[in-house]
């Protein structure tokens, strides 16, 4: 196993240039005022979170045991955040073959290519995990000064590093296992589902881990809990023994990660071969099949079923909220159906932006109905008391479908790259966070909150339609204006080129 780190770093720089030029200059981000607004909003949300955490934690300045408990419980929650972030990034990268194709012409091995992508995956996972703990970290540094650094290393930085690397190794082992039994084309999908099961198991264990730490603090005891092994060893043996040991383990995990990386890239099945009937072929169209057969939809559907079953027996929130995961496939729907719009424009003229938006949203609503009907029946049997609140949750799921459709249009995933989607989800998270803080401070009645939510959904629909109108107009103006492009239209269709378009061969006839 030979990895030329210099070549991996060069590819990482190429991807960075692609991210800066194509992702940060596409869709709504073409506008400089919009980019400034996004950055300003993110800084405002970050400052609000840090300021709130600072005043909340200020009374704990002299309580060393209280800080220990706070960082230990943060570690327990942090492991959940890392798993969520890891799964999110993996789902976004499942069909990132277009991004991977940028490096095919370079003299790189697959392991060197994987090292470059590992840098970006790790950065995205760290960004998601840090979103929940940046306020704690900043406030701890402001209140405790340099004394907070050991706590941050032992309870946040090092656990994140080890857990992320361990999840990467487990993911690759599972992928090799599925390949051995002949499931290579859907190995990534199955691995994501297996790790989602691990996530659900750990989420159930959290209800026991945090009370154990709290009881030990109240009784002034030092109880060992496996989740906080690093901070426990740090207090017991000192940083000079723990820090080199953890870094050595991390180095071994990195080597194992590279050793388990396959020597060649295996394309994952973008669309699954689902059985259909004549009735469905007549009712559903190409846009519908493009979403229903998508591998992202299969991942989202399996996660929704597992999460619904978990919440049905432990209703922390209404189990119907689990169906919001189904909207995951809508993030790539607009770019995946672009070949269909090009073929329709060439044969039957241009469809209106509203009609295109309806075609994009309809399959998400169909998918929601297909899952919601049996879910409500099961909920009536297992937890009938939750049926009353299910309609609010289903309305929220419809709102989630509207939001993901808007993200896919405003932040189009060119070449199926996951960075645009990640950026769109981050922008949505910032907006929702500020909105929640603002509505909480205003303490508005329920009808006012409902009205604001409906208004925001309507605004996102309008903005998405305007995005479609702009994108389609730009696409029509950019194609065929050069003599070379006009002459190319007169050539016979190239059947081999169709294989490169994901939506065309799988979705046109529904078979």
Short mmCIF file of N, CA and C in Angstrom, two decimals, residues 184-318:
data_model
loop_
_atom_site.label_atom_id
_atom_site.label_comp_id
_atom_site.label_asym_id
_atom_site.label_seq_id
_atom_site.Cartn_x
_atom_site.Cartn_y
_atom_site.Cartn_z
N UNK A 184 -22.44 -5.93 -4.41
CA UNK A 184 -21.48 -4.83 -4.58
C UNK A 184 -22.16 -3.54 -5.00
N UNK A 185 -23.14 -3.59 -5.91
CA UNK A 185 -23.73 -2.38 -6.46
C UNK A 185 -24.58 -1.61 -5.45
N UNK A 186 -25.00 -2.26 -4.37
CA UNK A 186 -25.76 -1.56 -3.34
C UNK A 186 -25.07 -1.66 -1.98
N UNK A 187 -23.75 -1.90 -2.00
CA UNK A 187 -23.01 -2.08 -0.76
C UNK A 187 -23.03 -0.83 0.11
N UNK A 188 -22.88 0.34 -0.52
CA UNK A 188 -22.89 1.59 0.26
C UNK A 188 -24.25 1.83 0.91
N UNK A 189 -25.32 1.53 0.19
CA UNK A 189 -26.66 1.70 0.76
C UNK A 189 -26.85 0.80 1.97
N UNK A 190 -26.46 -0.47 1.85
CA UNK A 190 -26.61 -1.40 2.97
C UNK A 190 -25.72 -1.01 4.15
N UNK A 191 -24.53 -0.51 3.88
CA UNK A 191 -23.64 -0.08 4.97
C UNK A 191 -24.22 1.11 5.72
N UNK A 192 -24.81 2.06 4.98
CA UNK A 192 -25.44 3.20 5.63
C UNK A 192 -26.59 2.74 6.53
N UNK A 193 -27.38 1.79 6.06
CA UNK A 193 -28.50 1.30 6.86
C UNK A 193 -28.00 0.57 8.11
N UNK A 194 -26.92 -0.19 7.98
CA UNK A 194 -26.37 -0.88 9.14
C UNK A 194 -25.86 0.11 10.18
N UNK A 195 -25.18 1.17 9.74
CA UNK A 195 -24.70 2.18 10.68
C UNK A 195 -25.86 2.98 11.27
N UNK A 196 -26.94 3.11 10.53
CA UNK A 196 -28.12 3.77 11.10
C UNK A 196 -28.70 2.93 12.25
N UNK A 197 -28.64 1.60 12.11
CA UNK A 197 -29.05 0.74 13.22
C UNK A 197 -28.17 0.94 14.45
N UNK A 198 -26.86 1.10 14.23
CA UNK A 198 -25.96 1.39 15.33
C UNK A 198 -26.29 2.73 15.98
N UNK A 199 -26.64 3.71 15.15
CA UNK A 199 -27.04 5.01 15.67
C UNK A 199 -28.28 4.90 16.54
N UNK A 200 -29.28 4.14 16.09
CA UNK A 200 -30.51 3.97 16.87
C UNK A 200 -30.22 3.26 18.20
N UNK A 201 -29.32 2.28 18.16
CA UNK A 201 -28.97 1.57 19.39
C UNK A 201 -28.30 2.50 20.39
N UNK A 202 -27.37 3.32 19.90
CA UNK A 202 -26.67 4.25 20.80
C UNK A 202 -27.63 5.31 21.34
N UNK A 203 -28.55 5.78 20.50
CA UNK A 203 -29.52 6.77 20.97
C UNK A 203 -30.36 6.21 22.12
N UNK A 204 -30.69 4.93 22.05
CA UNK A 204 -31.41 4.31 23.16
C UNK A 204 -30.57 4.18 24.42
N UNK A 205 -29.27 4.00 24.26
CA UNK A 205 -28.38 3.87 25.42
C UNK A 205 -28.11 5.20 26.10
N UNK A 206 -28.29 6.30 25.38
CA UNK A 206 -28.02 7.62 25.96
C UNK A 206 -28.88 7.90 27.18
N UNK A 207 -30.10 7.39 27.19
CA UNK A 207 -31.00 7.62 28.32
C UNK A 207 -30.49 6.97 29.60
N UNK A 208 -29.57 6.05 29.47
CA UNK A 208 -28.97 5.42 30.65
C UNK A 208 -27.61 6.03 30.99
N UNK A 209 -26.85 6.43 29.98
CA UNK A 209 -25.50 6.94 30.22
C UNK A 209 -25.53 8.28 30.95
N UNK A 210 -26.36 9.21 30.51
CA UNK A 210 -26.39 10.53 31.13
C UNK A 210 -26.87 10.47 32.58
N UNK A 211 -27.94 9.71 32.94
CA UNK A 211 -28.29 9.60 34.36
C UNK A 211 -27.19 8.97 35.21
N UNK A 212 -26.42 8.02 34.65
CA UNK A 212 -25.32 7.44 35.42
C UNK A 212 -24.27 8.49 35.77
N UNK A 213 -23.92 9.33 34.81
CA UNK A 213 -22.96 10.39 35.09
C UNK A 213 -23.52 11.41 36.07
N UNK A 214 -24.80 11.72 35.96
CA UNK A 214 -25.41 12.71 36.85
C UNK A 214 -25.48 12.19 38.28
N UNK A 215 -25.84 10.92 38.45
CA UNK A 215 -25.90 10.35 39.81
C UNK A 215 -24.52 10.33 40.46
N UNK A 216 -23.50 10.00 39.66
CA UNK A 216 -22.14 10.00 40.21
C UNK A 216 -21.74 11.41 40.65
N UNK A 217 -22.15 12.41 39.92
CA UNK A 217 -21.84 13.79 40.30
C UNK A 217 -22.59 14.20 41.57
N UNK A 218 -23.86 13.82 41.68
CA UNK A 218 -24.65 14.20 42.84
C UNK A 218 -24.14 13.51 44.11
N UNK A 219 -23.65 12.29 43.99
CA UNK A 219 -23.13 11.55 45.15
C UNK A 219 -21.62 11.73 45.32
N UNK A 220 -21.04 12.64 44.54
CA UNK A 220 -19.61 12.93 44.61
C UNK A 220 -18.77 11.66 44.46
N UNK A 221 -19.12 10.88 43.47
CA UNK A 221 -18.41 9.65 43.18
C UNK A 221 -17.73 9.76 41.82
N UNK A 222 -16.73 8.95 41.62
CA UNK A 222 -16.05 8.86 40.32
C UNK A 222 -16.37 7.49 39.73
N UNK A 223 -17.39 7.47 38.89
CA UNK A 223 -17.84 6.22 38.28
C UNK A 223 -17.34 6.16 36.85
N UNK A 224 -16.77 5.01 36.46
CA UNK A 224 -16.24 4.85 35.11
C UNK A 224 -17.38 4.54 34.14
N UNK A 225 -17.46 5.30 33.08
CA UNK A 225 -18.41 5.06 31.99
C UNK A 225 -17.60 5.02 30.69
N UNK A 226 -17.84 4.00 29.89
CA UNK A 226 -16.97 3.74 28.74
C UNK A 226 -16.95 4.90 27.75
N UNK A 227 -18.02 5.67 27.67
CA UNK A 227 -18.08 6.76 26.70
C UNK A 227 -17.02 7.83 26.98
N UNK A 228 -16.71 8.06 28.25
CA UNK A 228 -15.78 9.11 28.64
C UNK A 228 -14.43 8.52 29.02
N UNK A 229 -14.03 7.47 28.32
CA UNK A 229 -12.76 6.80 28.64
C UNK A 229 -11.58 7.76 28.53
N UNK A 230 -11.55 8.59 27.50
CA UNK A 230 -10.40 9.47 27.29
C UNK A 230 -10.27 10.49 28.42
N UNK A 231 -11.38 11.16 28.78
CA UNK A 231 -11.31 12.14 29.87
C UNK A 231 -11.02 11.46 31.21
N UNK A 232 -11.55 10.25 31.42
CA UNK A 232 -11.26 9.52 32.66
C UNK A 232 -9.77 9.19 32.75
N UNK A 233 -9.19 8.70 31.63
CA UNK A 233 -7.77 8.38 31.62
C UNK A 233 -6.93 9.65 31.72
N UNK A 234 -7.41 10.74 31.15
CA UNK A 234 -6.69 12.02 31.24
C UNK A 234 -6.56 12.46 32.68
N UNK A 235 -7.64 12.37 33.45
CA UNK A 235 -7.59 12.76 34.86
C UNK A 235 -6.76 11.79 35.69
N UNK A 236 -6.74 10.53 35.29
CA UNK A 236 -6.08 9.51 36.10
C UNK A 236 -4.58 9.41 35.81
N UNK A 237 -4.20 9.51 34.54
CA UNK A 237 -2.81 9.27 34.16
C UNK A 237 -2.10 10.51 33.63
N UNK A 238 -2.84 11.57 33.32
CA UNK A 238 -2.21 12.78 32.83
C UNK A 238 -2.15 12.84 31.31
N UNK A 239 -2.00 14.07 30.82
CA UNK A 239 -2.02 14.27 29.37
C UNK A 239 -0.80 13.67 28.69
N UNK A 240 0.36 13.64 29.37
CA UNK A 240 1.60 13.16 28.76
C UNK A 240 1.53 11.68 28.42
N UNK A 241 0.62 10.94 29.06
CA UNK A 241 0.46 9.53 28.74
C UNK A 241 -0.71 9.29 27.78
N UNK A 242 -1.78 10.06 27.95
CA UNK A 242 -2.99 9.81 27.17
C UNK A 242 -2.89 10.38 25.76
N UNK A 243 -2.38 11.60 25.63
CA UNK A 243 -2.35 12.24 24.32
C UNK A 243 -1.53 11.45 23.30
N UNK A 244 -0.28 11.03 23.61
CA UNK A 244 0.45 10.21 22.63
C UNK A 244 -0.25 8.90 22.33
N UNK A 245 -0.88 8.28 23.36
CA UNK A 245 -1.56 7.00 23.12
C UNK A 245 -2.74 7.18 22.16
N UNK A 246 -3.53 8.23 22.37
CA UNK A 246 -4.69 8.46 21.49
C UNK A 246 -4.24 8.78 20.08
N UNK A 247 -3.20 9.60 19.93
CA UNK A 247 -2.71 9.93 18.59
C UNK A 247 -2.13 8.70 17.90
N UNK A 248 -1.51 7.80 18.66
CA UNK A 248 -0.99 6.57 18.07
C UNK A 248 -2.14 5.68 17.58
N UNK A 249 -3.19 5.59 18.39
CA UNK A 249 -4.36 4.81 17.96
C UNK A 249 -4.98 5.43 16.71
N UNK A 250 -5.05 6.75 16.67
CA UNK A 250 -5.60 7.43 15.50
C UNK A 250 -4.76 7.14 14.26
N UNK A 251 -3.43 7.12 14.41
CA UNK A 251 -2.56 6.82 13.27
C UNK A 251 -2.80 5.40 12.76
N UNK A 252 -2.95 4.46 13.69
CA UNK A 252 -3.24 3.07 13.30
C UNK A 252 -4.58 2.99 12.56
N UNK A 253 -5.58 3.72 13.03
CA UNK A 253 -6.90 3.70 12.38
C UNK A 253 -6.83 4.30 10.98
N UNK A 254 -6.01 5.34 10.80
CA UNK A 254 -5.85 5.92 9.47
C UNK A 254 -5.22 4.91 8.52
N UNK A 255 -4.20 4.20 8.98
CA UNK A 255 -3.56 3.18 8.14
C UNK A 255 -4.56 2.08 7.78
N UNK A 256 -5.36 1.64 8.74
CA UNK A 256 -6.37 0.62 8.47
C UNK A 256 -7.41 1.13 7.47
N UNK A 257 -7.78 2.39 7.60
CA UNK A 257 -8.74 2.96 6.66
C UNK A 257 -8.22 2.91 5.24
N UNK A 258 -6.95 3.28 5.05
CA UNK A 258 -6.36 3.24 3.71
C UNK A 258 -6.19 1.81 3.22
N UNK A 259 -5.85 0.90 4.13
CA UNK A 259 -5.66 -0.50 3.73
C UNK A 259 -6.97 -1.14 3.30
N UNK A 260 -8.08 -0.73 3.89
CA UNK A 260 -9.39 -1.31 3.56
C UNK A 260 -10.04 -0.64 2.35
N UNK A 261 -9.44 0.43 1.86
CA UNK A 261 -9.98 1.09 0.67
C UNK A 261 -9.75 0.20 -0.54
N UNK A 262 -10.78 -0.08 -1.33
CA UNK A 262 -10.60 -0.96 -2.50
C UNK A 262 -9.68 -0.35 -3.53
N UNK A 263 -9.05 -1.23 -4.32
CA UNK A 263 -8.10 -0.77 -5.32
C UNK A 263 -8.76 -0.11 -6.52
N UNK A 264 -10.02 -0.33 -6.72
CA UNK A 264 -10.73 0.28 -7.82
C UNK A 264 -12.08 0.78 -7.34
N UNK A 265 -12.58 1.79 -8.03
CA UNK A 265 -13.86 2.36 -7.66
C UNK A 265 -15.00 1.56 -8.28
N UNK A 266 -15.98 1.20 -7.47
CA UNK A 266 -17.15 0.47 -7.95
C UNK A 266 -18.35 1.43 -7.89
N UNK A 267 -18.95 1.67 -9.05
CA UNK A 267 -20.10 2.56 -9.10
C UNK A 267 -21.27 1.93 -8.36
N UNK A 268 -21.93 2.75 -7.57
CA UNK A 268 -23.11 2.30 -6.86
C UNK A 268 -24.34 2.46 -7.75
N UNK A 269 -25.29 1.58 -7.57
CA UNK A 269 -26.52 1.66 -8.36
C UNK A 269 -27.28 2.93 -7.97
N UNK A 270 -27.43 3.81 -8.93
CA UNK A 270 -28.14 5.05 -8.67
C UNK A 270 -29.64 4.81 -8.56
N UNK A 271 -30.13 3.84 -9.35
CA UNK A 271 -31.55 3.51 -9.34
C UNK A 271 -31.71 2.02 -9.08
N UNK A 272 -32.70 1.69 -8.30
CA UNK A 272 -32.97 0.31 -7.95
C UNK A 272 -34.02 -0.27 -8.89
N UNK A 273 -33.92 -1.57 -9.13
CA UNK A 273 -34.83 -2.24 -10.04
C UNK A 273 -36.07 -2.69 -9.26
N UNK A 274 -37.00 -1.76 -9.05
CA UNK A 274 -38.21 -2.06 -8.31
C UNK A 274 -39.25 -2.66 -9.24
N UNK A 275 -39.98 -3.69 -8.78
CA UNK A 275 -41.04 -4.27 -9.62
C UNK A 275 -42.21 -3.30 -9.76
N UNK A 276 -42.76 -3.23 -10.95
CA UNK A 276 -43.90 -2.34 -11.21
C UNK A 276 -44.98 -3.11 -11.95
N UNK A 277 -46.12 -2.53 -12.03
CA UNK A 277 -47.24 -3.11 -12.77
C UNK A 277 -47.75 -2.13 -13.81
N UNK A 278 -48.69 -2.59 -14.62
CA UNK A 278 -49.22 -1.73 -15.67
C UNK A 278 -49.96 -0.53 -15.10
N UNK A 279 -50.62 -0.75 -13.96
CA UNK A 279 -51.35 0.37 -13.36
C UNK A 279 -50.41 1.49 -12.95
N UNK A 280 -49.30 1.13 -12.29
CA UNK A 280 -48.34 2.14 -11.87
C UNK A 280 -47.67 2.80 -13.08
N UNK A 281 -47.45 2.03 -14.14
CA UNK A 281 -46.85 2.62 -15.33
C UNK A 281 -47.74 3.68 -15.95
N UNK A 282 -49.06 3.49 -15.84
CA UNK A 282 -49.99 4.47 -16.40
C UNK A 282 -50.14 5.68 -15.50
N UNK A 283 -50.04 5.47 -14.18
CA UNK A 283 -50.28 6.56 -13.24
C UNK A 283 -49.04 7.41 -13.03
N UNK A 284 -47.89 6.78 -12.91
CA UNK A 284 -46.65 7.48 -12.59
C UNK A 284 -45.88 7.82 -13.86
N UNK A 285 -45.18 8.95 -13.81
CA UNK A 285 -44.40 9.41 -14.94
C UNK A 285 -42.91 9.33 -14.69
N UNK A 286 -42.10 9.82 -15.66
CA UNK A 286 -40.64 9.75 -15.51
C UNK A 286 -40.11 10.47 -14.28
N UNK A 287 -40.69 11.65 -13.95
CA UNK A 287 -40.24 12.36 -12.76
C UNK A 287 -40.50 11.53 -11.50
N UNK A 288 -41.64 10.84 -11.48
CA UNK A 288 -41.97 10.03 -10.31
C UNK A 288 -41.01 8.86 -10.15
N UNK A 289 -40.75 8.16 -11.26
CA UNK A 289 -39.84 7.02 -11.17
C UNK A 289 -38.42 7.45 -10.85
N UNK A 290 -38.04 8.64 -11.29
CA UNK A 290 -36.69 9.13 -11.02
C UNK A 290 -36.44 9.27 -9.52
N UNK A 291 -37.49 9.61 -8.78
CA UNK A 291 -37.34 9.72 -7.32
C UNK A 291 -37.60 8.38 -6.63
N UNK A 292 -38.65 7.67 -7.04
CA UNK A 292 -39.05 6.47 -6.32
C UNK A 292 -38.01 5.36 -6.44
N UNK A 293 -37.28 5.33 -7.56
CA UNK A 293 -36.26 4.30 -7.73
C UNK A 293 -34.87 4.75 -7.30
N UNK A 294 -34.73 5.97 -6.84
CA UNK A 294 -33.43 6.49 -6.47
C UNK A 294 -32.90 5.79 -5.23
N UNK A 295 -31.59 5.55 -5.20
CA UNK A 295 -30.99 4.89 -4.04
C UNK A 295 -31.08 5.75 -2.79
N UNK A 296 -31.07 7.10 -2.95
CA UNK A 296 -31.25 7.96 -1.79
C UNK A 296 -32.64 7.76 -1.19
N UNK A 297 -33.63 7.52 -2.03
CA UNK A 297 -34.98 7.26 -1.53
C UNK A 297 -35.03 5.95 -0.76
N UNK A 298 -34.30 4.95 -1.25
CA UNK A 298 -34.26 3.67 -0.53
C UNK A 298 -33.63 3.83 0.84
N UNK A 299 -32.56 4.61 0.91
CA UNK A 299 -31.92 4.86 2.21
C UNK A 299 -32.86 5.61 3.13
N UNK A 300 -33.49 6.68 2.61
CA UNK A 300 -34.41 7.46 3.43
C UNK A 300 -35.61 6.65 3.89
N UNK A 301 -36.15 5.81 3.01
CA UNK A 301 -37.29 4.98 3.39
C UNK A 301 -36.94 3.98 4.48
N UNK A 302 -35.79 3.34 4.36
CA UNK A 302 -35.38 2.38 5.40
C UNK A 302 -35.13 3.07 6.73
N UNK A 303 -34.51 4.25 6.68
CA UNK A 303 -34.30 5.01 7.92
C UNK A 303 -35.63 5.43 8.53
N UNK A 304 -36.58 5.84 7.69
CA UNK A 304 -37.88 6.27 8.20
C UNK A 304 -38.59 5.11 8.90
N UNK A 305 -38.53 3.92 8.33
CA UNK A 305 -39.18 2.76 8.95
C UNK A 305 -38.54 2.44 10.29
N UNK A 306 -37.20 2.41 10.32
CA UNK A 306 -36.51 2.09 11.58
C UNK A 306 -36.78 3.16 12.64
N UNK A 307 -36.75 4.42 12.25
CA UNK A 307 -37.00 5.50 13.20
C UNK A 307 -38.44 5.50 13.68
N UNK A 308 -39.37 5.18 12.79
CA UNK A 308 -40.78 5.10 13.19
C UNK A 308 -40.99 3.99 14.22
N UNK A 309 -40.38 2.83 13.98
CA UNK A 309 -40.51 1.72 14.92
C UNK A 309 -39.92 2.08 16.29
N UNK A 310 -38.81 2.80 16.26
CA UNK A 310 -38.17 3.20 17.53
C UNK A 310 -39.06 4.18 18.30
N UNK A 311 -39.60 5.18 17.59
CA UNK A 311 -40.41 6.21 18.25
C UNK A 311 -41.79 5.67 18.66
N UNK A 312 -42.27 4.65 17.96
CA UNK A 312 -43.58 4.10 18.30
C UNK A 312 -43.58 3.47 19.69
N UNK A 313 -42.44 2.89 20.08
CA UNK A 313 -42.36 2.26 21.40
C UNK A 313 -41.71 3.17 22.44
N UNK A 314 -41.06 4.24 21.98
CA UNK A 314 -40.49 5.22 22.89
C UNK A 314 -40.77 6.61 22.33
N UNK A 315 -42.01 7.08 22.44
CA UNK A 315 -42.42 8.32 21.74
C UNK A 315 -41.85 9.58 22.37
N UNK A 316 -40.56 9.85 22.10
CA UNK A 316 -39.98 11.12 22.51
C UNK A 316 -40.68 12.26 21.78
N UNK A 317 -40.92 12.07 20.49
CA UNK A 317 -41.75 12.97 19.67
C UNK A 317 -42.75 12.08 18.94
N UNK A 318 -43.69 12.71 18.26
CA UNK A 318 -44.67 11.93 17.51
C UNK A 318 -43.97 11.08 16.46
#
